JSON list of C-alpha atoms in Angstrom, two decimals:
[
{"chain": "E", "resi": 1, "resn": "MET", "atom": "CA", "xyz": [-12.95, 15.31, -0.93]},
{"chain": "E", "resi": 2, "resn": "ILE", "atom": "CA", "xyz": [-12.12, 11.81, -0.61]},
{"chain": "E", "resi": 3, "resn": "GLY", "atom": "CA", "xyz": [-13.66, 11.45, -3.56]},
{"chain": "E", "resi": 4, "resn": "SER", "atom": "CA", "xyz": [-11.91, 13.35, -5.92]},
{"chain": "E", "resi": 5, "resn": "ILE", "atom": "CA", "xyz": [-8.40, 12.32, -4.70]},
{"chain": "E", "resi": 6, "resn": "LEU", "atom": "CA", "xyz": [-8.73, 8.68, -4.71]},
{"chain": "E", "resi": 7, "resn": "PRO", "atom": "CA", "xyz": [-9.16, 8.25, -8.46]},
{"chain": "E", "resi": 8, "resn": "VAL", "atom": "CA", "xyz": [-5.37, 10.06, -8.13]},
{"chain": "E", "resi": 9, "resn": "ALA", "atom": "CA", "xyz": [-4.15, 8.59, -6.00]},
{"chain": "E", "resi": 10, "resn": "LEU", "atom": "CA", "xyz": [-4.96, 5.03, -7.42]},
{"chain": "E", "resi": 11, "resn": "GLY", "atom": "CA", "xyz": [-3.75, 6.59, -10.46]},
{"chain": "E", "resi": 12, "resn": "PHE", "atom": "CA", "xyz": [-0.36, 6.91, -8.48]},
{"chain": "E", "resi": 13, "resn": "ALA", "atom": "CA", "xyz": [-0.51, 3.84, -7.02]},
{"chain": "E", "resi": 14, "resn": "PHE", "atom": "CA", "xyz": [-0.80, 2.00, -10.50]},
{"chain": "E", "resi": 15, "resn": "VAL", "atom": "CA", "xyz": [1.88, 3.64, -12.14]},
{"chain": "E", "resi": 16, "resn": "CYS", "atom": "CA", "xyz": [4.56, 2.46, -9.19]},
{"chain": "E", "resi": 17, "resn": "VAL", "atom": "CA", "xyz": [3.50, -0.68, -9.00]},
{"chain": "E", "resi": 18, "resn": "SER", "atom": "CA", "xyz": [3.83, -0.86, -12.10]},
{"chain": "E", "resi": 19, "resn": "LEU", "atom": "CA", "xyz": [7.19, 0.82, -12.36]},
{"chain": "E", "resi": 20, "resn": "SER", "atom": "CA", "xyz": [8.15, -1.62, -9.91]},
{"chain": "E", "resi": 21, "resn": "ILE", "atom": "CA", "xyz": [7.23, -4.79, -11.65]},
{"chain": "E", "resi": 22, "resn": "LEU", "atom": "CA", "xyz": [9.09, -3.48, -15.02]},
{"chain": "E", "resi": 23, "resn": "LEU", "atom": "CA", "xyz": [12.16, -3.09, -12.69]},
{"chain": "E", "resi": 24, "resn": "ASN", "atom": "CA", "xyz": [11.55, -6.77, -10.57]},
{"chain": "E", "resi": 25, "resn": "LEU", "atom": "CA", "xyz": [11.59, -8.43, -14.04]},
{"chain": "E", "resi": 26, "resn": "PHE", "atom": "CA", "xyz": [14.57, -6.63, -15.11]},
{"chain": "E", "resi": 27, "resn": "ARG", "atom": "CA", "xyz": [16.22, -8.07, -11.34]},
{"chain": "E", "resi": 28, "resn": "LEU", "atom": "CA", "xyz": [14.77, -11.97, -12.77]},
{"chain": "E", "resi": 29, "resn": "TRP", "atom": "CA", "xyz": [16.43, -10.96, -16.28]},
{"chain": "E", "resi": 30, "resn": "ARG", "atom": "CA", "xyz": [19.63, -9.84, -15.03]},
{"chain": "E", "resi": 31, "resn": "GLY", "atom": "CA", "xyz": [19.92, -11.50, -11.49]},
{"chain": "E", "resi": 32, "resn": "PRO", "atom": "CA", "xyz": [23.63, -12.82, -11.38]},
{"chain": "E", "resi": 33, "resn": "LEU", "atom": "CA", "xyz": [23.07, -15.10, -8.76]},
{"chain": "E", "resi": 34, "resn": "SER", "atom": "CA", "xyz": [20.03, -17.61, -7.94]},
{"chain": "E", "resi": 35, "resn": "ALA", "atom": "CA", "xyz": [19.06, -15.93, -4.81]},
{"chain": "E", "resi": 36, "resn": "ASP", "atom": "CA", "xyz": [18.94, -12.75, -6.79]},
{"chain": "E", "resi": 37, "resn": "ARG", "atom": "CA", "xyz": [16.03, -14.05, -8.44]},
{"chain": "E", "resi": 38, "resn": "ILE", "atom": "CA", "xyz": [14.50, -16.13, -5.82]},
{"chain": "E", "resi": 39, "resn": "LEU", "atom": "CA", "xyz": [14.18, -12.62, -4.14]},
{"chain": "E", "resi": 40, "resn": "ALA", "atom": "CA", "xyz": [13.28, -11.06, -7.40]},
{"chain": "E", "resi": 41, "resn": "VAL", "atom": "CA", "xyz": [9.81, -13.76, -7.77]},
{"chain": "E", "resi": 42, "resn": "ASP", "atom": "CA", "xyz": [9.61, -13.07, -3.95]},
{"chain": "E", "resi": 43, "resn": "THR", "atom": "CA", "xyz": [9.15, -8.94, -4.43]},
{"chain": "E", "resi": 44, "resn": "LEU", "atom": "CA", "xyz": [6.97, -10.06, -7.58]},
{"chain": "E", "resi": 45, "resn": "THR", "atom": "CA", "xyz": [5.19, -11.84, -6.04]},
{"chain": "E", "resi": 46, "resn": "ILE", "atom": "CA", "xyz": [4.08, -9.18, -3.53]},
{"chain": "E", "resi": 47, "resn": "ASN", "atom": "CA", "xyz": [3.55, -6.36, -6.34]},
{"chain": "E", "resi": 48, "resn": "ALA", "atom": "CA", "xyz": [1.44, -8.76, -7.71]},
{"chain": "E", "resi": 49, "resn": "ILE", "atom": "CA", "xyz": [-0.65, -8.91, -4.41]},
{"chain": "E", "resi": 50, "resn": "ALA", "atom": "CA", "xyz": [-0.52, -4.98, -4.49]},
{"chain": "E", "resi": 51, "resn": "LEU", "atom": "CA", "xyz": [-1.90, -4.83, -7.86]},
{"chain": "E", "resi": 52, "resn": "ILE", "atom": "CA", "xyz": [-4.59, -6.92, -6.62]},
{"chain": "E", "resi": 53, "resn": "VAL", "atom": "CA", "xyz": [-5.29, -5.03, -3.32]},
{"chain": "E", "resi": 54, "resn": "LEU", "atom": "CA", "xyz": [-5.43, -1.83, -6.04]},
{"chain": "E", "resi": 55, "resn": "PHE", "atom": "CA", "xyz": [-8.16, -3.40, -9.00]},
{"chain": "E", "resi": 56, "resn": "GLY", "atom": "CA", "xyz": [-10.52, -3.88, -5.64]},
{"chain": "E", "resi": 57, "resn": "ILE", "atom": "CA", "xyz": [-10.48, -0.71, -4.87]},
{"chain": "E", "resi": 58, "resn": "ALA", "atom": "CA", "xyz": [-10.79, 0.31, -7.80]},
{"chain": "E", "resi": 59, "resn": "TYR", "atom": "CA", "xyz": [-14.00, -1.70, -8.75]},
{"chain": "E", "resi": 60, "resn": "ALA", "atom": "CA", "xyz": [-14.99, -1.64, -4.76]},
{"chain": "E", "resi": 61, "resn": "THR", "atom": "CA", "xyz": [-15.15, -5.61, -4.57]},
{"chain": "E", "resi": 62, "resn": "SER", "atom": "CA", "xyz": [-13.85, -7.72, -2.04]},
{"chain": "E", "resi": 63, "resn": "ALA", "atom": "CA", "xyz": [-13.32, -11.02, -4.46]},
{"chain": "E", "resi": 64, "resn": "TYR", "atom": "CA", "xyz": [-9.77, -9.39, -5.59]},
{"chain": "E", "resi": 65, "resn": "PHE", "atom": "CA", "xyz": [-8.59, -9.41, -1.88]},
{"chain": "E", "resi": 66, "resn": "GLU", "atom": "CA", "xyz": [-9.46, -12.37, -1.44]},
{"chain": "E", "resi": 67, "resn": "ALA", "atom": "CA", "xyz": [-7.55, -13.73, -4.61]},
{"chain": "E", "resi": 68, "resn": "ALA", "atom": "CA", "xyz": [-4.90, -11.06, -3.46]},
{"chain": "E", "resi": 69, "resn": "LEU", "atom": "CA", "xyz": [-5.06, -13.49, -0.12]},
{"chain": "E", "resi": 70, "resn": "LEU", "atom": "CA", "xyz": [-4.49, -16.71, -1.89]},
{"chain": "E", "resi": 71, "resn": "LEU", "atom": "CA", "xyz": [-1.68, -15.25, -3.94]},
{"chain": "E", "resi": 72, "resn": "ALA", "atom": "CA", "xyz": [0.52, -14.30, -0.47]},
{"chain": "E", "resi": 73, "resn": "MET", "atom": "CA", "xyz": [0.00, -17.86, 0.75]},
{"chain": "E", "resi": 74, "resn": "VAL", "atom": "CA", "xyz": [1.39, -19.31, -2.55]},
{"chain": "E", "resi": 75, "resn": "GLY", "atom": "CA", "xyz": [3.97, -16.41, -3.16]},
{"chain": "E", "resi": 76, "resn": "PHE", "atom": "CA", "xyz": [4.83, -17.55, 0.71]},
{"chain": "E", "resi": 77, "resn": "VAL", "atom": "CA", "xyz": [5.04, -21.65, 0.15]},
{"chain": "E", "resi": 78, "resn": "GLY", "atom": "CA", "xyz": [7.41, -20.95, -3.14]},
{"chain": "E", "resi": 79, "resn": "THR", "atom": "CA", "xyz": [9.40, -18.49, -1.78]},
{"chain": "E", "resi": 80, "resn": "VAL", "atom": "CA", "xyz": [10.56, -21.18, 0.96]},
{"chain": "E", "resi": 81, "resn": "ALA", "atom": "CA", "xyz": [10.24, -23.83, -1.61]},
{"chain": "E", "resi": 82, "resn": "TYR", "atom": "CA", "xyz": [12.97, -22.45, -3.78]},
{"chain": "E", "resi": 83, "resn": "CYS", "atom": "CA", "xyz": [14.84, -20.75, -0.36]},
{"chain": "E", "resi": 84, "resn": "LYS", "atom": "CA", "xyz": [15.14, -24.55, 0.44]},
{"chain": "E", "resi": 85, "resn": "PHE", "atom": "CA", "xyz": [15.66, -26.30, -2.97]},
{"chain": "E", "resi": 86, "resn": "LEU", "atom": "CA", "xyz": [18.41, -23.44, -3.42]},
{"chain": "E", "resi": 87, "resn": "LEU", "atom": "CA", "xyz": [20.10, -23.94, 0.23]},
{"chain": "E", "resi": 88, "resn": "ARG", "atom": "CA", "xyz": [20.03, -28.38, 0.50]},
{"chain": "E", "resi": 89, "resn": "GLY", "atom": "CA", "xyz": [19.36, -29.20, -3.43]},
{"chain": "E", "resi": 90, "resn": "ASP", "atom": "CA", "xyz": [16.06, -30.73, -2.31]},
{"chain": "E", "resi": 91, "resn": "ILE", "atom": "CA", "xyz": [12.89, -29.82, -0.99]},
{"chain": "E", "resi": 92, "resn": "VAL", "atom": "CA", "xyz": [11.38, -33.12, 0.23]},
{"chain": "E", "resi": 93, "resn": "GLU", "atom": "CA", "xyz": [13.80, -34.49, 3.22]}
]
């Protein structure tokens, strides 16, 4: 039962995450404010992490999960740096 549902669920999840990435790219392109673009980049990172985890589930390997963890850490630091630059105009104090 689980073996027959998993490919269908993975396919549906790939479609949903891909659609979400396209919508994030649209917001990144059309975002009227810098804060909108920062939020779009942060959400794009989260969706990329979800896509990597889905590939890890599909191929049943743990290397994708480690890559997702690294991307999560880099994405968080990047978002904090963008926000700090937006608020103060400088990253390093």
